[in-house]
Amino acid sequence: MVASYPEGTVLTCSHEDCNCRVVIQAECHCPGAQGPSTYRCACGAELIPVEGT
C-alpha cells in the first residue's frame, strides 16, 4: 500500500549513498492507499519524507 502524502511533499531516498528526491504533485486518493509508504527509488530503497521542507 502507498501512504497518502499531501501535494508538495518532498521524498528522498533512504539509502545513505543516494540523495535523489521526488516531489508529490498530486495526493493519491486511490482505494486502499494507506499504511506504510511503498514509494521506491530506482536503487530499491524506500523513499521517505524530507524533514524540514
Tab-separated table of C-alpha atoms in Angstrom:
chain	number	residue	atom	x	y	z
A	1	MET	CA	0.000	0.000	0.000
A	2	VAL	CA	1.114	3.551	-0.672
A	3	ALA	CA	0.898	6.215	2.000
A	4	SER	CA	-1.053	9.282	1.020
A	5	TYR	CA	1.407	12.163	1.048
A	6	PRO	CA	-0.027	15.657	0.554
A	7	GLU	CA	0.787	17.695	-2.545
A	8	GLY	CA	4.199	19.313	-2.245
A	9	THR	CA	5.732	16.605	-0.033
A	10	VAL	CA	9.394	16.047	-0.884
A	11	LEU	CA	10.583	12.438	-0.652
A	12	THR	CA	14.220	11.366	-0.606
A	13	CYS	CA	15.935	8.010	-0.853
A	14	SER	CA	16.549	6.288	2.472
A	15	HIS	CA	19.809	4.767	1.157
A	16	GLU	CA	22.696	6.781	2.642
A	17	ASP	CA	24.669	6.927	-0.617
A	18	CYS	CA	21.721	8.124	-2.736
A	19	ASN	CA	20.333	11.621	-2.349
A	20	CYS	CA	17.699	11.649	-5.092
A	21	ARG	CA	14.443	13.474	-4.387
A	22	VAL	CA	10.933	13.494	-5.800
A	23	VAL	CA	8.046	15.880	-5.166
A	24	ILE	CA	4.448	14.713	-4.858
A	25	GLN	CA	2.489	16.769	-7.378
A	26	ALA	CA	-0.905	15.259	-6.583
A	27	GLU	CA	-2.046	13.414	-3.475
A	28	CYS	CA	-3.017	9.766	-4.003
A	29	HIS	CA	-6.710	9.083	-3.394
A	30	CYS	CA	-6.810	5.502	-4.673
A	31	PRO	CA	-8.846	2.967	-2.662
A	32	GLY	CA	-6.611	1.283	-0.095
A	33	ALA	CA	-3.909	3.970	-0.344
A	34	GLN	CA	-2.990	3.963	3.314
A	35	GLY	CA	-0.414	2.416	5.584
A	36	PRO	CA	3.361	2.401	5.177
A	37	SER	CA	4.918	4.012	2.106
A	38	THR	CA	5.937	1.796	-0.756
A	39	TYR	CA	7.371	4.544	-2.941
A	40	ARG	CA	10.766	3.231	-4.024
A	41	CYS	CA	13.914	4.702	-5.521
A	42	ALA	CA	15.415	3.140	-8.646
A	43	CYS	CA	18.026	1.592	-6.308
A	44	GLY	CA	15.214	-0.237	-4.469
A	45	ALA	CA	15.365	1.699	-1.180
A	46	GLU	CA	12.246	3.281	0.294
A	47	LEU	CA	11.580	6.963	-0.390
A	48	ILE	CA	10.893	8.852	2.838
A	49	PRO	CA	9.713	12.410	3.549
A	50	VAL	CA	12.425	15.049	3.808
A	51	GLU	CA	12.285	16.697	7.224
A	52	GLY	CA	12.195	20.470	7.427
A	53	THR	CA	10.756	21.192	3.970
